[in-house]
Short mmCIF file of C-alpha atoms in Angstrom, two decimals:
data_model
loop_
_atom_site.label_atom_id
_atom_site.label_comp_id
_atom_site.label_asym_id
_atom_site.label_seq_id
_atom_site.Cartn_x
_atom_site.Cartn_y
_atom_site.Cartn_z
CA MET A 12 11.78 12.09 23.03
CA ILE A 13 8.36 11.19 22.28
CA VAL A 14 5.80 11.82 25.01
CA CYS A 15 2.57 10.02 24.53
CA ASN A 16 -0.58 10.26 26.79
CA PHE A 17 -3.54 9.23 24.88
CA ARG A 18 -6.77 7.02 25.03
CA LYS A 19 -8.22 5.03 22.44
CA GLN A 20 -10.88 2.58 22.30
CA LEU A 21 -10.07 -0.47 20.13
CA GLN A 22 -12.33 -3.43 19.01
CA GLY A 23 -10.62 -6.45 20.05
CA ALA A 24 -11.41 -10.37 19.46
CA GLY A 25 -12.67 -10.42 23.03
CA GLY A 26 -14.57 -7.18 22.75
CA LEU A 27 -13.63 -3.45 23.52
CA ILE A 28 -10.27 -2.62 24.67
CA HIS A 29 -9.84 0.60 26.28
CA LEU A 30 -6.04 1.60 25.48
CA HIS A 31 -4.71 4.04 27.88
CA ALA A 32 -1.26 5.02 26.74
CA ASN A 33 1.06 7.13 29.15
CA PHE A 34 4.67 6.57 28.34
CA GLU A 35 7.58 8.04 26.65
CA PHE A 36 10.24 6.89 24.22
CA PRO A 37 13.73 8.69 25.12
CA ASP A 38 15.86 9.72 22.08
CA ASN A 39 17.79 6.83 20.63
CA SER A 40 16.23 4.20 22.73
CA PHE A 41 15.21 0.79 21.37
CA THR A 42 12.02 -0.11 22.92
CA ILE A 43 10.01 -3.44 22.39
CA LEU A 44 6.40 -3.39 22.67
CA SER A 45 4.96 -6.76 23.98
CA GLY A 46 1.68 -8.34 25.14
CA ASP A 47 -0.94 -10.57 24.08
CA SER A 48 -2.25 -10.44 20.48
CA GLY A 49 -4.82 -7.99 20.09
CA ALA A 50 -3.54 -5.92 23.01
CA GLY A 51 -3.11 -2.84 20.97
CA LYS A 52 0.67 -3.03 19.91
CA THR A 53 0.15 -2.41 16.15
CA SER A 54 -2.53 0.52 17.05
CA ILE A 55 0.01 2.17 19.13
CA LEU A 56 2.51 2.22 16.06
CA ARG A 57 -0.20 3.38 13.71
CA ILE A 58 -1.22 6.00 16.10
CA LEU A 59 2.39 7.05 16.29
CA ALA A 60 2.76 7.20 12.59
CA GLY A 61 -0.39 9.13 12.37
CA LEU A 62 -2.29 6.49 10.40
CA MET A 63 -4.81 6.25 13.23
CA ALA A 64 -5.97 8.92 15.50
CA PRO A 65 -6.62 8.51 19.34
CA GLU A 66 -9.84 9.89 20.77
CA SER A 67 -8.22 12.08 23.36
CA GLY A 68 -4.73 13.20 24.69
CA THR A 69 -1.54 14.25 23.16
CA ILE A 70 1.58 13.10 21.36
CA VAL A 71 4.62 15.28 21.31
CA SER A 72 7.91 14.45 19.69
CA GLY A 73 10.65 16.87 20.61
CA ASN A 74 9.09 20.36 20.39
CA THR A 75 6.57 19.33 17.57
CA ILE A 76 2.94 18.62 18.57
CA TRP A 77 2.03 15.45 16.65
CA PHE A 78 -1.48 15.07 18.00
CA ASP A 79 -3.54 17.19 20.44
CA ALA A 80 -7.29 16.35 20.78
CA ASP A 81 -8.15 19.47 22.46
CA LYS A 82 -6.49 21.77 20.05
CA LYS A 83 -7.62 19.68 16.98
CA ILE A 84 -4.12 19.00 15.94
CA ASN A 85 -3.12 15.75 14.05
CA LEU A 86 -0.03 15.96 11.91
CA VAL A 87 -0.36 14.03 8.84
CA PRO A 88 2.08 10.82 8.34
CA GLN A 89 3.78 12.59 5.80
CA LYS A 90 5.19 15.30 8.28
CA ARG A 91 6.08 13.07 11.04
CA LYS A 92 9.63 12.01 10.15
CA VAL A 93 8.85 8.10 10.87
CA GLY A 94 10.10 4.89 9.38
CA PHE A 95 7.47 2.12 9.20
CA VAL A 96 7.95 -1.32 8.51
CA PHE A 97 4.67 -2.99 8.02
CA GLN A 98 3.84 -6.57 9.16
CA ASP A 99 3.12 -7.54 5.29
CA GLN A 100 6.21 -5.46 4.45
CA ALA A 101 4.01 -3.28 2.01
CA LEU A 102 6.68 -3.30 -0.88
CA PHE A 103 4.93 -2.03 -3.79
CA PRO A 104 4.61 -4.84 -6.42
CA ASN A 105 4.66 -2.83 -9.53
CA MET A 106 8.22 -1.61 -8.71
CA THR A 107 11.51 -3.29 -8.68
CA VAL A 108 13.58 -3.45 -5.25
CA LYS A 109 15.56 -0.28 -6.71
CA GLU A 110 12.35 1.42 -7.61
CA ASN A 111 10.71 0.98 -4.25
CA LEU A 112 14.02 2.35 -2.59
CA GLU A 113 14.11 5.43 -4.79
CA PHE A 114 10.37 6.00 -4.43
CA ALA A 115 10.97 6.76 -0.90
CA ARG A 116 13.80 9.20 -1.46
CA ARG A 117 12.52 12.99 -1.08
CA ASP A 118 15.06 14.54 -3.42
CA PRO A 119 17.65 13.09 -6.05
CA SER A 120 20.50 14.11 -3.47
CA GLN A 121 19.54 11.09 -1.52
CA ASN A 122 20.74 8.85 -4.44
CA LYS A 123 24.21 8.49 -2.66
CA LEU A 124 22.51 7.45 0.46
CA ILE A 125 20.52 4.98 -1.60
CA ARG A 126 23.69 3.44 -2.76
CA GLU A 127 25.11 3.04 0.76
CA ILE A 128 22.08 1.59 2.05
CA VAL A 129 21.81 -0.82 -0.86
CA GLU A 130 25.63 -1.79 -0.01
CA LEU A 131 24.73 -1.72 3.86
CA PHE A 132 21.76 -4.15 3.32
CA GLU A 133 23.72 -6.21 0.58
CA LEU A 134 20.71 -5.73 -1.73
CA GLY A 135 23.09 -5.41 -5.00
CA ASP A 136 21.99 -8.55 -6.37
CA LEU A 137 18.37 -8.05 -5.78
CA GLN A 138 17.98 -4.67 -7.12
CA ASN A 139 16.12 -5.41 -10.39
CA LEU A 140 13.86 -8.06 -8.96
CA LYS A 141 10.28 -7.41 -8.33
CA PRO A 142 9.08 -8.01 -4.56
CA ALA A 143 6.84 -11.17 -5.41
CA THR A 144 10.16 -12.94 -6.42
CA LEU A 145 11.81 -12.39 -2.90
CA SER A 146 11.83 -14.63 -0.08
CA GLY A 147 10.51 -13.52 3.31
CA GLY A 148 13.81 -12.48 4.94
CA GLN A 149 14.87 -10.64 1.76
CA LYS A 150 11.24 -8.90 1.59
CA GLN A 151 11.72 -7.66 5.17
CA LYS A 152 15.32 -6.47 4.51
CA VAL A 153 14.09 -4.34 1.67
CA ALA A 154 11.25 -2.83 3.76
CA LEU A 155 13.58 -2.07 6.37
CA ALA A 156 16.07 -0.34 3.89
CA ARG A 157 13.33 1.66 2.41
CA SER A 158 12.01 2.81 5.80
CA ILE A 159 15.15 4.57 6.67
CA ILE A 160 15.88 6.15 3.17
CA ASN A 161 14.40 9.57 4.53
CA GLN A 162 16.63 9.30 7.37
CA PRO A 163 13.56 9.37 9.85
CA ASP A 164 14.11 10.06 13.48
CA ILE A 165 11.91 7.22 14.66
CA LEU A 166 11.81 3.95 13.45
CA LEU A 167 8.42 1.81 13.72
CA LEU A 168 8.65 -2.01 13.40
CA ASP A 169 5.61 -4.02 13.36
CA GLU A 170 6.85 -7.65 13.98
CA PRO A 171 9.30 -7.63 11.45
CA LEU A 172 11.06 -10.98 12.77
CA SER A 173 7.73 -13.04 12.77
CA ALA A 174 7.47 -15.94 10.09
CA LEU A 175 11.05 -16.06 9.30
CA ASP A 176 13.50 -19.02 9.72
CA GLN A 177 16.15 -18.70 12.42
CA ARG A 178 18.82 -17.92 10.13
CA SER A 179 17.11 -14.96 8.45
CA LYS A 180 15.83 -13.80 11.90
CA ILE A 181 19.36 -13.54 13.28
CA MET A 182 20.45 -11.82 10.16
CA LEU A 183 17.68 -9.21 10.46
CA GLN A 184 17.95 -8.70 14.13
CA SER A 185 21.69 -7.74 13.48
CA PHE A 186 20.60 -5.33 10.53
CA ILE A 187 18.04 -3.70 12.89
CA GLN A 188 20.62 -3.19 15.56
CA LYS A 189 23.17 -1.73 13.02
CA ILE A 190 20.86 0.72 11.61
CA HIS A 191 19.40 1.86 15.12
CA TYR A 192 23.01 2.62 16.06
CA GLU A 193 24.40 4.07 12.70
CA PHE A 194 21.21 6.26 12.09
CA LYS A 195 20.79 7.08 15.67
CA LEU A 196 17.10 6.24 15.63
CA THR A 197 14.49 5.87 18.24
CA THR A 198 13.23 2.45 17.44
CA ILE A 199 10.08 0.95 18.74
CA MET A 200 9.52 -2.82 17.82
CA VAL A 201 6.41 -4.92 18.32
CA SER A 202 7.41 -8.39 19.36
CA HIS A 203 6.26 -11.36 21.01
CA ASP A 204 9.53 -13.00 21.02
CA LEU A 205 11.46 -13.26 24.39
CA SER A 206 14.74 -13.71 22.39
CA ASP A 207 14.23 -10.33 20.59
CA ILE A 208 13.43 -8.59 23.84
CA HIS A 209 16.77 -9.87 25.57
CA ARG A 210 18.94 -9.57 22.44
CA MET A 211 17.74 -6.16 21.01
CA ALA A 212 15.76 -4.17 23.65
CA ASP A 213 16.91 -1.76 26.26
CA ARG A 214 13.39 -1.02 27.19
CA VAL A 215 10.26 -2.95 27.21
CA LEU A 216 6.86 -1.76 27.19
CA LYS A 217 4.28 -4.52 28.12
CA LEU A 218 0.65 -4.19 27.06
CA ASN A 219 -1.29 -6.32 29.82
CA GLU A 220 -4.55 -7.72 28.78
CA GLY A 221 -4.76 -4.79 26.05
CA ILE A 222 -5.91 -2.30 28.74
CA VAL A 223 -2.97 -0.58 30.24
CA VAL A 224 0.49 -0.12 29.52
CA VAL A 225 1.99 -1.46 32.57
CA SER A 226 5.62 -1.29 32.88
CA ASP A 227 8.58 0.58 31.44
CA LYS A 228 11.54 -1.76 32.67
CA LYS A 229 14.86 -1.91 31.87
CA VAL A 230 16.31 -4.97 30.67
CA ASP A 231 19.57 -4.90 32.13
CA GLN A 232 22.16 -7.30 33.74
CA LYS A 233 21.42 -9.37 30.67
CA HIS A 234 24.66 -10.65 30.48
CA ASP A 235 25.41 -11.53 33.91
CA GLU A 236 24.18 -15.16 33.57
CA GLU A 237 26.81 -17.40 32.48
CA ILE A 238 25.54 -20.49 30.48
CA LYS A 239 28.01 -23.28 29.11
CA GLY A 240 27.08 -24.43 25.83
CA ARG A 241 28.67 -26.84 22.99
CA ILE A 242 29.40 -25.74 19.51
CA THR A 243 28.05 -28.67 17.36
CA LYS A 244 28.62 -27.23 13.91
CA ILE A 245 30.56 -24.70 12.16
CA GLU A 246 29.71 -23.60 8.44
CA GLU A 247 30.97 -20.95 6.39
CA GLU A 248 29.06 -19.13 3.93
CA ASP A 249 29.06 -15.82 2.04
CA GLY A 250 31.76 -14.73 4.14
CA GLN A 251 30.10 -15.38 7.53
CA VAL A 252 30.64 -18.22 10.02
CA ILE A 253 27.65 -19.81 11.03
CA LEU A 254 28.14 -21.58 14.66
CA GLN A 255 25.36 -24.19 15.87
CA ILE A 256 25.38 -23.91 19.63
CA SER A 257 23.71 -26.36 21.65
CA LEU A 258 22.66 -25.26 25.17
CA PRO A 259 21.31 -27.42 27.93
CA SER A 260 17.89 -26.13 27.23
CA SER A 261 17.94 -25.19 23.75
CA SER A 262 20.08 -24.67 20.77
CA PHE A 263 20.46 -21.72 18.37
CA GLN A 264 22.52 -20.21 15.51
CA LYS A 265 25.08 -17.29 15.87
CA ILE A 266 26.26 -15.72 12.67
CA ARG A 267 29.64 -13.87 12.72
CA ASN A 268 31.70 -12.07 10.30
CA LYS A 269 35.00 -14.04 9.38
CA LYS A 270 36.96 -10.78 10.19
CA GLU A 271 35.82 -10.91 13.69
CA ASN A 272 38.60 -12.42 15.77
CA ASP A 273 37.50 -12.49 19.40
CA ASN A 274 37.29 -15.65 21.11
CA ASP A 275 34.50 -14.98 23.52
CA ILE A 276 31.04 -15.27 22.17
CA THR A 277 28.30 -13.55 24.19
CA LEU A 278 25.15 -15.34 24.48
CA SER A 279 22.06 -13.80 25.21
CA MET B 5 -23.24 9.00 -4.33
CA GLU B 6 -22.85 5.21 -5.06
CA ALA B 7 -26.42 4.75 -5.82
CA LEU B 8 -26.36 7.79 -8.20
CA ILE B 9 -23.28 6.43 -10.10
CA THR B 10 -24.95 2.86 -10.26
CA MET B 11 -28.17 4.16 -11.42
CA PRO B 12 -27.29 4.02 -15.23
CA LEU B 13 -26.98 0.17 -14.61
CA VAL B 14 -30.66 -0.28 -13.70
CA LEU B 15 -32.25 2.67 -15.39
CA PRO B 16 -33.86 2.28 -18.98
CA PRO B 17 -31.44 4.09 -21.35
CA THR B 18 -34.40 5.97 -22.70
CA VAL B 19 -35.14 7.40 -19.43
CA ILE B 20 -31.59 8.86 -19.07
CA GLY B 21 -31.73 9.89 -22.75
CA PHE B 22 -34.96 11.77 -22.03
CA TYR B 23 -33.94 13.56 -18.93
CA LEU B 24 -30.60 14.71 -20.60
CA LEU B 25 -32.44 15.64 -23.66
CA LEU B 26 -34.55 18.06 -21.23
CA ALA B 27 -31.68 19.15 -19.22
CA PHE B 28 -29.56 20.18 -22.36
CA SER B 29 -32.53 21.72 -24.41
CA PRO B 30 -32.03 25.50 -25.05
CA ALA B 31 -35.60 25.98 -23.58
CA ASN B 32 -34.25 24.83 -20.03
CA PHE B 33 -31.73 26.73 -17.81
CA LEU B 34 -28.86 24.47 -18.24
CA GLY B 35 -29.16 24.20 -22.01
CA GLU B 36 -29.72 28.03 -22.09
CA TRP B 37 -26.71 28.75 -19.81
CA LEU B 38 -24.30 26.46 -22.06
CA ALA B 39 -25.56 28.24 -25.14
CA ASN B 40 -24.09 31.45 -23.82
CA PHE B 41 -20.86 29.82 -24.23
CA GLY B 42 -21.69 28.35 -27.59
CA ILE B 43 -21.89 24.92 -26.30
CA LYS B 44 -24.84 22.79 -27.73
CA PHE B 45 -25.38 19.12 -26.57
CA VAL B 46 -28.81 18.35 -28.15
CA PHE B 47 -28.44 16.56 -31.32
CA THR B 48 -24.84 16.89 -31.61
CA PHE B 49 -21.82 14.44 -31.52
CA GLU B 50 -20.43 16.32 -28.22
CA GLY B 51 -23.79 15.46 -26.39
CA LEU B 52 -23.72 11.91 -27.58
CA VAL B 53 -20.14 11.55 -26.06
CA LEU B 54 -21.39 13.37 -22.95
CA ALA B 55 -24.40 11.06 -22.65
CA SER B 56 -22.47 7.81 -23.43
CA ILE B 57 -19.72 9.04 -20.62
CA LEU B 58 -22.63 9.34 -18.07
CA TYR B 59 -24.45 6.06 -19.20
CA SER B 60 -21.25 3.89 -19.22
CA PHE B 61 -19.83 5.44 -15.95
CA PRO B 62 -20.72 2.67 -13.61
CA PHE B 63 -18.94 0.13 -15.92
CA MET B 64 -15.76 1.95 -15.47
CA VAL B 65 -16.08 3.03 -11.69
CA GLN B 66 -17.22 -0.37 -10.29
CA PRO B 67 -13.94 -2.41 -11.44
CA ILE B 68 -11.79 0.48 -10.30
CA GLN B 69 -13.65 0.77 -6.80
CA SER B 70 -13.16 -2.94 -6.29
CA GLY B 71 -9.64 -2.87 -7.48
CA LEU B 72 -8.96 -0.28 -4.97
CA SER B 73 -10.77 -1.85 -2.20
CA ASN B 74 -8.81 -5.34 -2.86
CA LEU B 75 -5.54 -3.38 -2.58
CA PRO B 76 -3.74 -4.17 0.74
CA PRO B 77 -4.33 -0.72 2.49
CA SER B 78 -0.47 -0.91 4.18
CA LEU B 79 0.56 0.04 0.52
CA THR B 80 -1.38 3.39 0.51
CA GLU B 81 -0.17 3.96 4.15
CA ALA B 82 3.38 2.84 3.35
CA SER B 83 3.51 5.63 0.72
CA PHE B 84 2.01 8.45 3.10
CA VAL B 85 4.65 7.45 5.76
CA LEU B 86 7.39 7.75 3.15
CA GLY B 87 6.16 11.36 2.81
CA LYS B 88 4.06 10.87 -0.46
CA SER B 89 1.03 12.92 -1.34
CA LYS B 90 -2.27 11.52 -2.12
CA TRP B 91 -1.91 12.23 -5.73
CA ILE B 92 1.54 10.60 -6.02
CA THR B 93 0.14 7.84 -4.03
CA LEU B 94 -2.79 7.29 -6.36
CA THR B 95 -0.73 7.73 -9.60
CA LYS B 96 2.40 5.83 -8.42
CA VAL B 97 1.10 3.24 -6.24
CA GLN B 98 -2.68 2.77 -6.26
CA LEU B 99 -3.47 2.82 -9.94
CA PRO B 100 -0.39 0.77 -11.26
CA ASN B 101 -1.23 -1.94 -8.92
CA ILE B 102 -4.84 -2.23 -10.13
CA LYS B 103 -4.06 -2.45 -13.77
CA PRO B 104 -6.26 -5.42 -14.45
CA SER B 105 -9.64 -3.57 -12.95
CA LEU B 106 -8.34 -0.35 -15.01
CA LEU B 107 -8.27 -2.64 -18.15
CA THR B 108 -11.53 -4.19 -17.36
CA GLY B 109 -13.29 -1.07 -16.71
CA ILE B 110 -12.05 0.70 -19.78
CA VAL B 111 -12.90 -2.15 -22.13
CA LEU B 112 -16.41 -2.73 -20.42
CA ALA B 113 -17.25 0.95 -20.79
CA PHE B 114 -16.19 1.09 -24.36
CA ALA B 115 -17.94 -2.27 -25.46
CA HIS B 116 -20.94 -0.86 -23.61
CA THR B 117 -20.89 2.39 -25.47
CA ILE B 118 -20.22 0.83 -28.92
CA GLY B 119 -23.66 -1.08 -28.36
CA GLU B 120 -25.49 1.80 -26.88
CA PHE B 121 -28.92 2.26 -28.53
CA GLY B 122 -31.45 4.57 -26.53
CA VAL B 123 -29.39 7.15 -24.82
CA VAL B 124 -27.69 8.02 -28.21
CA LEU B 125 -30.92 8.02 -30.10
CA MET B 126 -32.44 10.30 -27.59
CA ILE B 127 -29.82 12.94 -27.27
CA GLY B 128 -28.12 12.50 -30.57
CA GLY B 129 -31.43 12.03 -32.89
CA SER B 130 -29.76 9.62 -35.40
CA ILE B 131 -28.47 12.40 -37.82
CA PRO B 132 -26.79 10.53 -40.70
CA GLY B 133 -22.91 11.25 -40.68
CA LYS B 134 -23.19 13.12 -37.43
CA THR B 135 -25.05 11.05 -34.52
CA LYS B 136 -26.16 7.98 -36.30
CA VAL B 137 -24.31 5.19 -34.54
CA ALA B 138 -23.80 1.51 -35.58
CA SER B 139 -26.56 0.06 -33.38
CA ILE B 140 -29.07 2.73 -34.60
CA ALA B 141 -28.01 2.11 -38.34
CA ILE B 142 -29.06 -1.52 -37.71
CA TYR B 143 -32.14 -0.66 -36.47
CA ASP B 144 -32.76 1.43 -39.42
CA GLU B 145 -31.77 -0.88 -41.82
CA VAL B 146 -34.05 -3.57 -40.38
CA GLU B 147 -36.86 -0.91 -40.80
CA THR B 148 -36.19 -0.67 -44.49
CA LEU B 149 -35.98 -4.51 -44.76
CA ASP B 150 -32.29 -4.12 -45.88
CA TYR B 151 -31.42 -7.33 -43.90
CA THR B 152 -28.00 -7.78 -45.72
CA MET B 153 -26.66 -4.49 -44.62
CA ALA B 154 -28.03 -4.98 -40.88
CA ASN B 155 -26.25 -8.27 -41.04
CA THR B 156 -23.01 -6.66 -42.25
CA TYR B 157 -23.08 -4.16 -39.32
CA SER B 158 -23.98 -6.69 -36.83
CA ILE B 159 -21.18 -9.08 -37.55
CA ILE B 160 -18.78 -6.17 -37.27
CA LEU B 161 -20.35 -5.14 -33.77
CA PHE B 162 -20.06 -8.87 -32.79
CA LEU B 163 -16.51 -9.24 -33.84
CA VAL B 164 -15.39 -6.06 -32.32
CA THR B 165 -16.94 -6.72 -29.07
CA PHE B 166 -15.94 -10.45 -28.82
CA PHE B 167 -12.20 -9.71 -29.79
CA ILE B 168 -12.49 -6.80 -27.05
CA LEU B 169 -13.51 -9.18 -24.48
CA VAL B 170 -11.01 -11.90 -25.47
CA ILE B 171 -8.14 -9.60 -25.18
CA VAL B 172 -9.40 -8.52 -21.64
CA TYR B 173 -9.57 -12.21 -20.34
CA LEU B 174 -6.17 -12.80 -22.06
CA VAL B 175 -4.49 -9.96 -20.48
CA ASN B 176 -6.04 -10.34 -16.82
CA GLY B 177 -5.87 -14.10 -17.01
CA GLY B 178 -1.81 -13.59 -17.54
CA TYR B 179 -1.75 -15.72 -20.54
CA LEU B 180 -0.25 -13.21 -22.92
CA ASN B 181 2.49 -12.72 -20.32
CA ARG B 182 3.12 -16.37 -20.08
CA MET B 183 3.14 -16.88 -23.94
CA TRP B 184 5.82 -14.16 -24.37
CA LYS B 185 8.05 -15.81 -21.58
#
């Protein structure tokens, strides 16, 4: 559990923003930070990672004090056990995909984990490529893979799904969910997208006008509503089946593994 | 600090040479203190090298500084979040990603030092076989009206600096990489 209670002044496009954070992140929860541009969402992630310091207050993770303004404690990012996927992915251009992953390890015993993660993220063919030659979706996948090599307790994702095409977005959403459960992470993701909120989050923190964190609302009963749609196209690619589904108000793609055999498709 | 490092760019070389000469003179505190360890910088090759380092420092610092400030800060931050120290981040992430700036700095500092005159004359004293550098030799040959020798030295310096700069532009422009492909 991370308990945050801090204040920070930020310079936004429309003037000064007085950010007052008073919330907690329960263990293994998946929280989406949502709100207007410049409301301070990225700043919250940066403060949690130790890349930016609040002006006052405390941040406590489990039994460890990460930040305490009064006691002048500010744990460096290296000691916080967080994974961070930056908006620009921040892959090191001088290293190949494999070297980027290996750079993240703390000791050689993690080589087995790297191999498992390469397999999990289907990065086998990309291992010897430099980041500049990868597509946006591939870069995000590598950044995500790199962020969990050190087996962090907390995963911070700064708009990992923006600027991706629909297919890459769905694929990455499933990767994020997969690692969230498999690595028992406490995940905090910045997103504007309602579909991310509905599909992935079990909690939403909304920053309202950049000033106060308003709600900590559960997104529940999301499967209650039934919508009828029509499958307009079925394609098979790389062992996956892509269903193009048309709904009365919109259309979207659903990617399923071939081995999945259930007939019901849960739409969210 | 930045102003101090940039000073040699605008200060006449003779001024720097003069103050270094005074500072390292055995008659002064620093020179006397260094002499206790058997170190002598006045009219020695070591002194000439030290003075050249100080004089060409801004030519090395400025490209590196601009290279580092153009590097996305997220790269450094990503390395910190991955648990890496400042030293590892500098040597494995920052420096390898500003290679063109490093090369520009190294070559500019080198080329600038080759042509140095005032500082090395002041601190080195143009002792033949010891502290007489090419640019001073050219001046001496002109003074003795041996223009042929002066011309030979000048052409060598001209070609060396020209080829160094050509190599920098080829490497930094990516021409060599493209040629090898």
